[in-house]
Tab-separated table of N, CA, C and O in Angstrom:
chain	number	residue	atom	x	y	z
A	187	MET	N	26.745	-20.888	10.049
A	187	MET	CA	26.207	-20.143	11.416
A	187	MET	C	26.598	-18.648	10.654
A	187	MET	O	25.840	-18.086	10.630
A	188	GLU	N	27.617	-19.090	10.325
A	188	GLU	CA	28.012	-16.905	9.468
A	188	GLU	C	27.138	-16.580	8.061
A	188	GLU	O	26.304	-15.790	8.455
A	189	HIS	N	25.942	-18.050	7.164
A	189	HIS	CA	26.225	-17.699	6.259
A	189	HIS	C	24.596	-17.192	6.762
A	189	HIS	O	23.480	-16.422	6.268
A	190	LEU	N	23.428	-18.016	7.992
A	190	LEU	CA	22.604	-17.369	8.445
A	190	LEU	C	22.643	-15.885	8.878
A	190	LEU	O	21.594	-15.871	8.883
A	191	ILE	N	24.232	-15.630	9.383
A	191	ILE	CA	23.743	-14.361	10.521
A	191	ILE	C	24.252	-12.804	9.137
A	191	ILE	O	23.121	-11.655	9.247
A	192	LEU	N	24.967	-13.907	8.171
A	192	LEU	CA	24.951	-12.597	6.773
A	192	LEU	C	23.466	-12.991	6.522
A	192	LEU	O	23.307	-11.305	5.462
A	193	GLY	N	22.600	-13.900	5.758
A	193	GLY	CA	21.344	-13.546	5.282
A	193	GLY	C	20.649	-12.401	6.006
A	193	GLY	O	19.462	-12.142	5.357
A	194	ALA	N	20.722	-13.013	7.516
A	194	ALA	CA	19.974	-11.836	7.715
A	194	ALA	C	19.603	-10.684	8.059
A	194	ALA	O	18.760	-10.063	7.602
A	195	PHE	N	21.326	-10.685	7.713
A	195	PHE	CA	21.432	-8.454	8.127
A	195	PHE	C	21.227	-8.061	6.657
A	195	PHE	O	20.854	-6.765	6.354
A	196	LEU	N	21.089	-9.396	5.595
A	196	LEU	CA	20.193	-8.400	4.075
A	196	LEU	C	19.228	-8.947	3.687
A	196	LEU	O	18.602	-7.778	3.378
A	197	VAL	N	18.846	-9.377	4.655
A	197	VAL	CA	17.752	-10.448	4.076
A	197	VAL	C	16.333	-8.363	5.178
A	197	VAL	O	15.295	-8.455	4.683
A	198	VAL	N	16.832	-8.584	6.776
A	198	VAL	CA	15.953	-8.098	7.393
A	198	VAL	C	15.786	-6.371	6.761
A	198	VAL	O	14.395	-5.868	7.053
A	199	PRO	N	16.299	-5.448	6.376
A	199	PRO	CA	16.617	-4.606	5.774
A	199	PRO	C	15.458	-3.998	4.484
A	199	PRO	O	14.889	-4.025	4.815
A	200	LEU	N	15.580	-5.125	3.861
A	200	LEU	CA	15.036	-5.587	1.492
A	200	LEU	C	13.513	-5.653	3.143
A	200	LEU	O	12.922	-5.369	1.764
A	201	LEU	N	13.557	-5.865	4.252
A	201	LEU	CA	12.030	-5.849	4.327
A	201	LEU	C	11.022	-5.248	4.852
A	201	LEU	O	10.740	-4.857	4.417
A	202	ILE	N	11.792	-4.398	5.741
A	202	ILE	CA	11.954	-2.970	6.118
A	202	ILE	C	11.365	-2.193	5.535
A	202	ILE	O	10.285	-1.673	5.133
A	203	VAL	N	12.887	-2.061	4.141
A	203	VAL	CA	11.819	-1.198	3.338
A	203	VAL	C	10.812	-1.542	1.880
A	203	VAL	O	10.082	-0.588	1.831
A	204	ALA	N	11.052	-2.642	1.729
A	204	ALA	CA	9.709	-2.961	1.672
A	204	ALA	C	8.540	-3.040	1.805
A	204	ALA	O	7.735	-1.980	1.138
A	205	PHE	N	8.315	-2.560	2.788
A	205	PHE	CA	6.963	-2.181	4.244
A	205	PHE	C	6.996	-1.530	3.991
A	205	PHE	O	5.739	-0.379	3.587
A	206	LEU	N	8.079	0.231	3.893
A	206	LEU	CA	7.820	1.400	3.996
A	206	LEU	C	7.459	1.733	2.478
A	206	LEU	O	6.125	2.150	2.813
A	207	PHE	N	7.879	0.860	1.865
A	207	PHE	CA	7.509	1.386	0.272
A	207	PHE	C	6.135	0.997	0.011
A	207	PHE	O	4.953	1.582	-0.454
A	208	SER	N	5.440	-0.513	0.645
A	208	SER	CA	4.421	-0.518	0.144
A	208	SER	C	3.552	0.158	1.562
A	208	SER	O	2.239	0.463	0.629
A	209	ASP	N	3.601	0.894	1.996
A	209	ASP	CA	2.453	1.337	2.847
A	209	ASP	C	2.550	2.914	2.124
A	209	ASP	O	1.326	3.184	2.131
A	210	GLU	N	3.969	3.106	1.300
A	210	GLU	CA	4.078	4.956	1.216
A	210	GLU	C	2.726	4.555	-0.352
A	210	GLU	O	1.893	5.695	-0.447
A	211	LEU	N	3.157	3.698	-0.826
A	211	LEU	CA	1.846	3.000	-1.701
A	211	LEU	C	0.561	3.656	-1.169
A	211	LEU	O	-0.091	3.358	-2.378
A	212	TRP	N	0.372	2.649	-0.827
A	212	TRP	CA	-1.003	2.472	0.240
A	212	TRP	C	-1.796	4.243	0.621
A	212	TRP	O	-2.948	4.197	0.372
A	213	GLN	N	-0.763	4.313	1.006
A	213	GLN	CA	-0.995	5.938	1.542
A	213	GLN	C	-1.300	6.929	0.398
A	213	GLN	O	-2.429	7.058	-0.214
A	214	GLU	N	-0.988	7.091	-0.914
A	214	GLU	CA	-0.932	7.253	-2.137
A	214	GLU	C	-2.214	7.484	-2.695
A	214	GLU	O	-3.020	8.559	-2.828
A	215	HIS	N	-2.596	5.663	-2.361
A	215	HIS	CA	-3.747	5.081	-3.288
A	215	HIS	C	-4.797	5.300	-1.977
A	215	HIS	O	-6.319	5.954	-2.801
A	216	ARG	N	-4.512	5.349	-0.748
A	216	ARG	CA	-5.205	6.330	-0.409
A	216	ARG	C	-6.163	8.046	-0.420
A	216	ARG	O	-7.483	8.202	-0.175
A	217	GLN	N	-4.783	8.548	-0.076
A	217	GLN	CA	-5.531	10.117	-0.759
A	217	GLN	C	-6.319	10.160	-1.488
A	217	GLN	O	-6.782	10.506	-1.981
A	218	ARG	N	-5.896	9.268	-2.939
A	218	ARG	CA	-6.815	9.267	-3.675
A	218	ARG	C	-7.901	8.455	-4.284
A	218	ARG	O	-9.157	9.530	-4.966
A	219	ALA	N	-8.019	8.104	-2.946
A	219	ALA	CA	-9.636	7.269	-3.498
A	219	ALA	C	-10.340	8.548	-2.065
A	219	ALA	O	-11.348	8.513	-2.784
A	220	GLN	N	-9.850	9.186	-1.355
A	220	GLN	CA	-10.520	9.969	-0.583
A	220	GLN	C	-11.071	11.303	-1.820
A	220	GLN	O	-12.277	11.607	-1.699
A	221	LYS	N	-9.841	11.970	-2.099
A	221	LYS	CA	-10.795	13.001	-3.400
A	221	LYS	C	-11.872	12.409	-3.819
A	221	LYS	O	-12.528	13.240	-4.113
A	222	ASP	N	-11.580	11.110	-4.315
A	222	ASP	CA	-13.047	10.693	-5.378
A	222	ASP	C	-13.565	10.911	-4.390
A	222	ASP	O	-15.134	11.122	-4.856
A	223	HIS	N	-13.709	9.927	-3.215
A	223	HIS	CA	-14.917	9.662	-2.654
A	223	HIS	C	-14.676	9.955	-1.159
A	223	HIS	O	-14.682	9.214	-0.337
A	224	PRO	N	-15.237	10.718	-0.816
A	224	PRO	CA	-14.391	12.056	0.185
A	224	PRO	C	-15.222	11.211	1.868
A	224	PRO	O	-14.354	10.202	3.095
A	225	ARG	N	-16.216	10.543	1.846
A	225	ARG	CA	-16.872	9.252	2.948
A	225	ARG	C	-16.872	7.961	2.840
A	225	ARG	O	-17.037	6.543	3.725
A	226	HIS	N	-16.031	7.084	2.003
A	226	HIS	CA	-15.163	5.370	1.271
A	226	HIS	C	-14.897	5.546	2.168
A	226	HIS	O	-14.082	5.382	3.178
A	227	ILE	N	-16.049	4.402	3.261
A	227	ILE	CA	-15.551	2.979	4.373
A	227	ILE	C	-14.098	1.968	3.601
A	227	ILE	O	-14.722	1.510	2.413
A	228	ASP	N	-12.732	1.319	3.599
A	228	ASP	CA	-12.011	0.970	2.866
A	228	ASP	C	-12.146	-0.246	3.943
A	228	ASP	O	-11.935	-0.329	5.187
A	229	TRP	N	-13.117	-1.450	2.997
A	229	TRP	CA	-13.029	-2.491	3.483
A	229	TRP	C	-11.990	-3.456	4.172
A	229	TRP	O	-11.623	-4.121	5.172
A	230	HIS	N	-10.656	-3.222	3.116
A	230	HIS	CA	-9.233	-3.334	3.222
A	230	HIS	C	-9.071	-3.253	4.770
A	230	HIS	O	-7.957	-4.028	5.479
A	231	HIS	N	-9.071	-2.034	5.489
A	231	HIS	CA	-8.459	-1.804	6.376
A	231	HIS	C	-9.847	-0.783	7.168
A	231	HIS	O	-9.144	0.637	7.574
A	232	PRO	N	-10.355	-1.487	7.518
A	232	PRO	CA	-11.693	-0.452	8.011
A	232	PRO	C	-10.823	0.026	9.463
A	232	PRO	O	-10.999	1.322	9.937
A	233	LEU	N	-10.387	-0.272	10.392
A	233	LEU	CA	-9.795	0.313	11.751
A	233	LEU	C	-9.466	1.412	11.270
A	233	LEU	O	-9.041	3.131	11.967
A	234	ARG	N	-8.727	1.133	10.220
A	234	ARG	CA	-7.774	2.037	9.847
A	234	ARG	C	-7.706	3.156	9.454
A	234	ARG	O	-7.436	4.775	9.968
A	235	SER	N	-9.048	3.383	7.776
A	235	SER	CA	-9.324	4.345	7.582
A	235	SER	C	-10.206	5.377	8.934
A	235	SER	O	-10.119	6.034	8.571
A	236	LEU	N	-11.178	4.465	9.537
A	236	LEU	CA	-11.926	5.253	10.998
A	236	LEU	C	-11.019	5.739	11.835
A	236	LEU	O	-11.327	6.770	12.164
A	237	LEU	N	-9.494	5.321	11.647
A	237	LEU	CA	-9.202	6.497	13.300
A	237	LEU	C	-7.791	7.133	12.225
A	237	LEU	O	-8.062	7.781	13.311
A	238	HIS	N	-8.155	7.050	10.997
A	238	HIS	CA	-7.793	8.712	10.180
A	238	HIS	C	-8.521	9.527	9.830
A	238	HIS	O	-7.681	9.931	9.276
A	239	ARG	N	-9.390	9.452	10.060
A	239	ARG	CA	-10.885	10.016	9.082
A	239	ARG	C	-10.079	11.786	9.965
A	239	ARG	O	-10.423	11.390	11.355
A	240	ASN	N	-9.868	12.861	9.338
A	240	ASN	CA	-10.482	14.017	9.248
A	240	ASN	C	-11.079	14.973	10.110
A	240	ASN	O	-12.519	14.911	9.620
C-alpha cells in the first residue's frame, strides 16, 4: 500500500510537469504558425484557435 502512495506522489507531479511543458511547446508552435499564416485555422484544436483569436 505504501508503494502505491509513494508511486502516486512521484507520478502525478511528473504528469503535471509534462502537461505544462507540452502546452508551452504547443503555444510556441501556434504563435510561430500565426506569424506565417495569421488566418490559419488549426484543425487539431479548432475550438481553441477560435476562442483565442485576437
